[in-house]
Amino acid sequence: MVQPNTDIFTPNHLINGNQWGWLTEYGRLVNVKNINGEWWRLITVIFLHSGVVHLITNSIAIYIIGRHMEKRINKISFISIFMICGLISSCFTMFVTNGAVGASGAIYGLIGSYIVLMIKRGEYILRDFKIIEIILLIAYLILPNLSGIVTIIAHLSGFVCGIICSLILDKIKTKNEILK
């Protein structure tokens, strides 16, 4: 039981990444034609990464956007937006991919959600961001999308889902305030 869970931390995987056999066995998203009833892949894909650089890049992005969102929404809403956007992104991506891993669809969802929150509250979107965070987020938003249609679909579907999640949260919040 311990061995399969530690394979991702082997030097070979951390250095070389993209070990599709291992990643496929443990939850990589596959094309809808090959999913064979393994719908759990729509969630596990969010927690798998193709190497240490991929993991660190996504971790930094989650830290930056999460740090600012946690000041504005509660933890349950944050986790819900992350998971819903990751799931929706996976649903769209499985139609165009032969294999995908990563949390970027969920992260783009957080970014879309954050933008809506700030606009709805009339706040300047980058108000609390440090310059290095702005530079890193811009790089995160642009560079991965240069790699092809799969990433663009994952990111765009996550981003749009994040916008929708924020609009729904805003409606729920408004309704709860009216009922008080």
Short mmCIF file of C-alpha atoms in Angstrom, two decimals:
data_model
loop_
_atom_site.label_atom_id
_atom_site.label_comp_id
_atom_site.label_asym_id
_atom_site.label_seq_id
_atom_site.Cartn_x
_atom_site.Cartn_y
_atom_site.Cartn_z
CA MET A 1 0.00 0.00 0.00
CA VAL A 2 2.81 2.42 0.84
CA GLN A 3 4.90 1.72 -2.28
CA PRO A 4 2.35 2.93 -4.88
CA ASN A 5 1.79 6.11 -2.88
CA THR A 6 5.51 6.88 -2.72
CA ASP A 7 6.34 6.25 -6.38
CA ILE A 8 5.56 9.86 -7.23
CA PHE A 9 8.39 10.92 -4.92
CA THR A 10 11.07 8.83 -6.59
CA PRO A 11 13.93 10.88 -8.06
CA ASN A 12 13.14 9.53 -11.53
CA HIS A 13 9.54 10.82 -11.45
CA LEU A 14 10.42 14.12 -9.84
CA ILE A 15 13.19 14.81 -12.33
CA ASN A 16 11.74 13.33 -15.50
CA GLY A 17 8.02 13.70 -14.82
CA ASN A 18 5.46 12.59 -17.42
CA GLN A 19 5.50 8.92 -16.48
CA TRP A 20 2.19 8.29 -18.17
CA GLY A 21 2.04 4.60 -17.21
CA TRP A 22 2.17 5.37 -13.50
CA LEU A 23 -0.08 8.41 -13.87
CA THR A 24 -2.62 6.43 -15.91
CA GLU A 25 -2.69 3.70 -13.31
CA TYR A 26 -3.31 6.16 -10.48
CA GLY A 27 -5.81 8.54 -12.05
CA ARG A 28 -4.63 10.47 -15.10
CA LEU A 29 -7.53 11.79 -17.17
CA VAL A 30 -7.99 9.82 -20.37
CA ASN A 31 -10.13 10.40 -23.45
CA VAL A 32 -13.84 9.80 -22.96
CA LYS A 33 -13.61 6.80 -25.34
CA ASN A 34 -11.13 5.12 -22.99
CA ILE A 35 -12.59 6.03 -19.60
CA ASN A 36 -14.26 2.58 -19.26
CA GLY A 37 -16.42 3.50 -16.27
CA GLU A 38 -13.49 5.00 -14.34
CA TRP A 39 -15.27 8.29 -13.68
CA TRP A 40 -13.17 8.87 -10.55
CA ARG A 41 -10.47 10.07 -12.97
CA LEU A 42 -12.42 13.33 -13.33
CA ILE A 43 -11.36 14.14 -9.74
CA THR A 44 -8.02 12.33 -9.31
CA VAL A 45 -6.56 14.19 -12.29
CA ILE A 46 -6.70 17.40 -10.23
CA PHE A 47 -4.23 15.98 -7.71
CA LEU A 48 -1.73 14.41 -10.11
CA HIS A 49 1.10 16.36 -11.74
CA SER A 50 3.58 15.48 -14.45
CA GLY A 51 6.67 16.36 -12.44
CA VAL A 52 8.11 18.63 -9.83
CA VAL A 53 8.02 21.79 -11.99
CA HIS A 54 4.33 21.23 -12.78
CA LEU A 55 3.55 20.65 -9.09
CA ILE A 56 5.50 23.70 -7.91
CA THR A 57 3.99 25.96 -10.58
CA ASN A 58 0.44 24.98 -9.63
CA SER A 59 1.25 25.22 -5.91
CA ILE A 60 2.54 28.77 -6.32
CA ALA A 61 -0.56 29.76 -8.31
CA ILE A 62 -2.88 28.25 -5.66
CA TYR A 63 -0.94 30.05 -2.92
CA ILE A 64 -1.11 33.43 -4.66
CA ILE A 65 -4.79 33.37 -5.60
CA GLY A 66 -5.80 31.47 -2.46
CA ARG A 67 -4.14 34.01 -0.19
CA HIS A 68 -6.33 36.74 -1.63
CA MET A 69 -9.54 34.73 -1.90
CA GLU A 70 -9.47 33.47 1.66
CA LYS A 71 -9.86 37.08 2.83
CA ARG A 72 -13.11 37.33 0.89
CA ILE A 73 -14.83 33.92 1.07
CA ASN A 74 -14.94 31.09 3.59
CA LYS A 75 -12.96 27.85 3.30
CA ILE A 76 -15.97 25.75 2.30
CA SER A 77 -16.73 28.10 -0.61
CA PHE A 78 -13.06 28.14 -1.63
CA ILE A 79 -12.75 24.34 -1.65
CA SER A 80 -16.13 23.99 -3.39
CA ILE A 81 -15.13 26.40 -6.18
CA PHE A 82 -11.79 24.63 -6.57
CA MET A 83 -13.33 21.16 -6.79
CA ILE A 84 -16.31 22.13 -8.98
CA CYS A 85 -14.08 23.99 -11.44
CA GLY A 86 -11.62 21.10 -11.50
CA LEU A 87 -14.43 18.62 -12.17
CA ILE A 88 -16.04 20.73 -14.91
CA SER A 89 -12.65 21.34 -16.51
CA SER A 90 -12.02 17.59 -16.51
CA CYS A 91 -15.43 16.95 -18.11
CA PHE A 92 -14.60 19.26 -21.02
CA THR A 93 -10.97 18.16 -21.32
CA MET A 94 -11.70 14.44 -21.57
CA PHE A 95 -13.24 15.00 -25.00
CA VAL A 96 -10.03 16.41 -26.51
CA THR A 97 -7.23 14.71 -24.60
CA ASN A 98 -5.32 11.48 -24.82
CA GLY A 99 -4.03 12.15 -21.33
CA ALA A 100 -3.97 15.03 -18.88
CA VAL A 101 -2.97 15.75 -15.30
CA GLY A 102 -2.95 18.82 -13.09
CA ALA A 103 -5.03 21.32 -11.19
CA SER A 104 -4.83 24.22 -13.61
CA GLY A 105 -8.50 24.06 -14.64
CA ALA A 106 -9.42 24.39 -10.96
CA ILE A 107 -6.87 27.18 -10.49
CA TYR A 108 -8.18 29.10 -13.50
CA GLY A 109 -11.61 28.67 -11.91
CA LEU A 110 -10.34 30.33 -8.74
CA ILE A 111 -8.96 33.19 -10.82
CA GLY A 112 -12.27 33.65 -12.66
CA SER A 113 -14.13 33.52 -9.38
CA TYR A 114 -11.79 36.06 -7.78
CA ILE A 115 -12.25 38.51 -10.65
CA VAL A 116 -16.05 38.34 -10.32
CA LEU A 117 -15.87 38.76 -6.54
CA MET A 118 -13.73 41.86 -6.89
CA ILE A 119 -15.90 43.41 -9.63
CA LYS A 120 -19.13 42.71 -7.71
CA ARG A 121 -17.64 44.36 -4.61
CA GLY A 122 -16.33 47.32 -6.58
CA GLU A 123 -12.76 46.60 -5.55
CA TYR A 124 -9.67 47.07 -7.66
CA ILE A 125 -8.79 43.54 -8.82
CA LEU A 126 -5.03 43.69 -8.14
CA ARG A 127 -5.31 45.92 -5.06
CA ASP A 128 -3.60 43.62 -2.56
CA PHE A 129 -1.21 41.88 -4.94
CA LYS A 130 2.54 42.32 -4.74
CA ILE A 131 4.28 43.05 -8.05
CA ILE A 132 5.94 39.62 -8.09
CA GLU A 133 2.53 37.97 -7.64
CA ILE A 134 1.15 39.93 -10.58
CA ILE A 135 4.09 38.91 -12.77
CA LEU A 136 3.78 35.24 -11.75
CA LEU A 137 0.01 35.20 -12.35
CA ILE A 138 0.36 36.81 -15.76
CA ALA A 139 3.00 34.22 -16.67
CA TYR A 140 0.72 31.47 -15.31
CA LEU A 141 -2.20 32.76 -17.38
CA ILE A 142 -0.26 33.07 -20.64
CA LEU A 143 2.60 30.55 -20.87
CA PRO A 144 0.76 27.24 -20.37
CA ASN A 145 -1.77 28.17 -23.06
CA LEU A 146 0.97 28.18 -25.66
CA SER A 147 1.18 24.38 -25.44
CA GLY A 148 -2.01 23.46 -27.27
CA ILE A 149 -5.74 23.01 -27.42
CA VAL A 150 -6.02 20.64 -24.42
CA THR A 151 -4.62 23.23 -22.03
CA ILE A 152 -6.69 26.00 -23.54
CA ILE A 153 -9.91 23.98 -23.12
CA ALA A 154 -9.02 22.95 -19.56
CA HIS A 155 -8.13 26.50 -18.57
CA LEU A 156 -11.02 28.22 -20.33
CA SER A 157 -13.64 25.80 -19.00
CA GLY A 158 -12.26 26.17 -15.48
CA PHE A 159 -12.20 29.97 -15.78
CA VAL A 160 -15.80 30.18 -17.03
CA CYS A 161 -16.92 27.75 -14.33
CA GLY A 162 -15.25 29.96 -11.70
CA ILE A 163 -17.15 32.98 -12.99
CA ILE A 164 -20.42 31.05 -12.82
CA CYS A 165 -19.63 29.76 -9.30
CA SER A 166 -19.01 33.30 -8.06
CA LEU A 167 -22.23 34.57 -9.59
CA ILE A 168 -24.14 31.73 -7.92
CA LEU A 169 -22.42 32.40 -4.57
CA ASP A 170 -23.32 36.07 -4.90
CA LYS A 171 -26.98 35.20 -5.53
CA ILE A 172 -27.01 32.83 -2.53
CA LYS A 173 -25.40 35.47 -0.32
CA THR A 174 -27.86 38.13 -1.51
CA LYS A 175 -30.83 35.80 -0.91
CA ASN A 176 -29.57 34.95 2.59
CA GLU A 177 -29.16 38.65 3.42
CA ILE A 178 -32.72 39.35 2.27
CA LEU A 179 -34.09 36.48 4.42
CA LYS A 180 -32.43 37.75 7.61
#
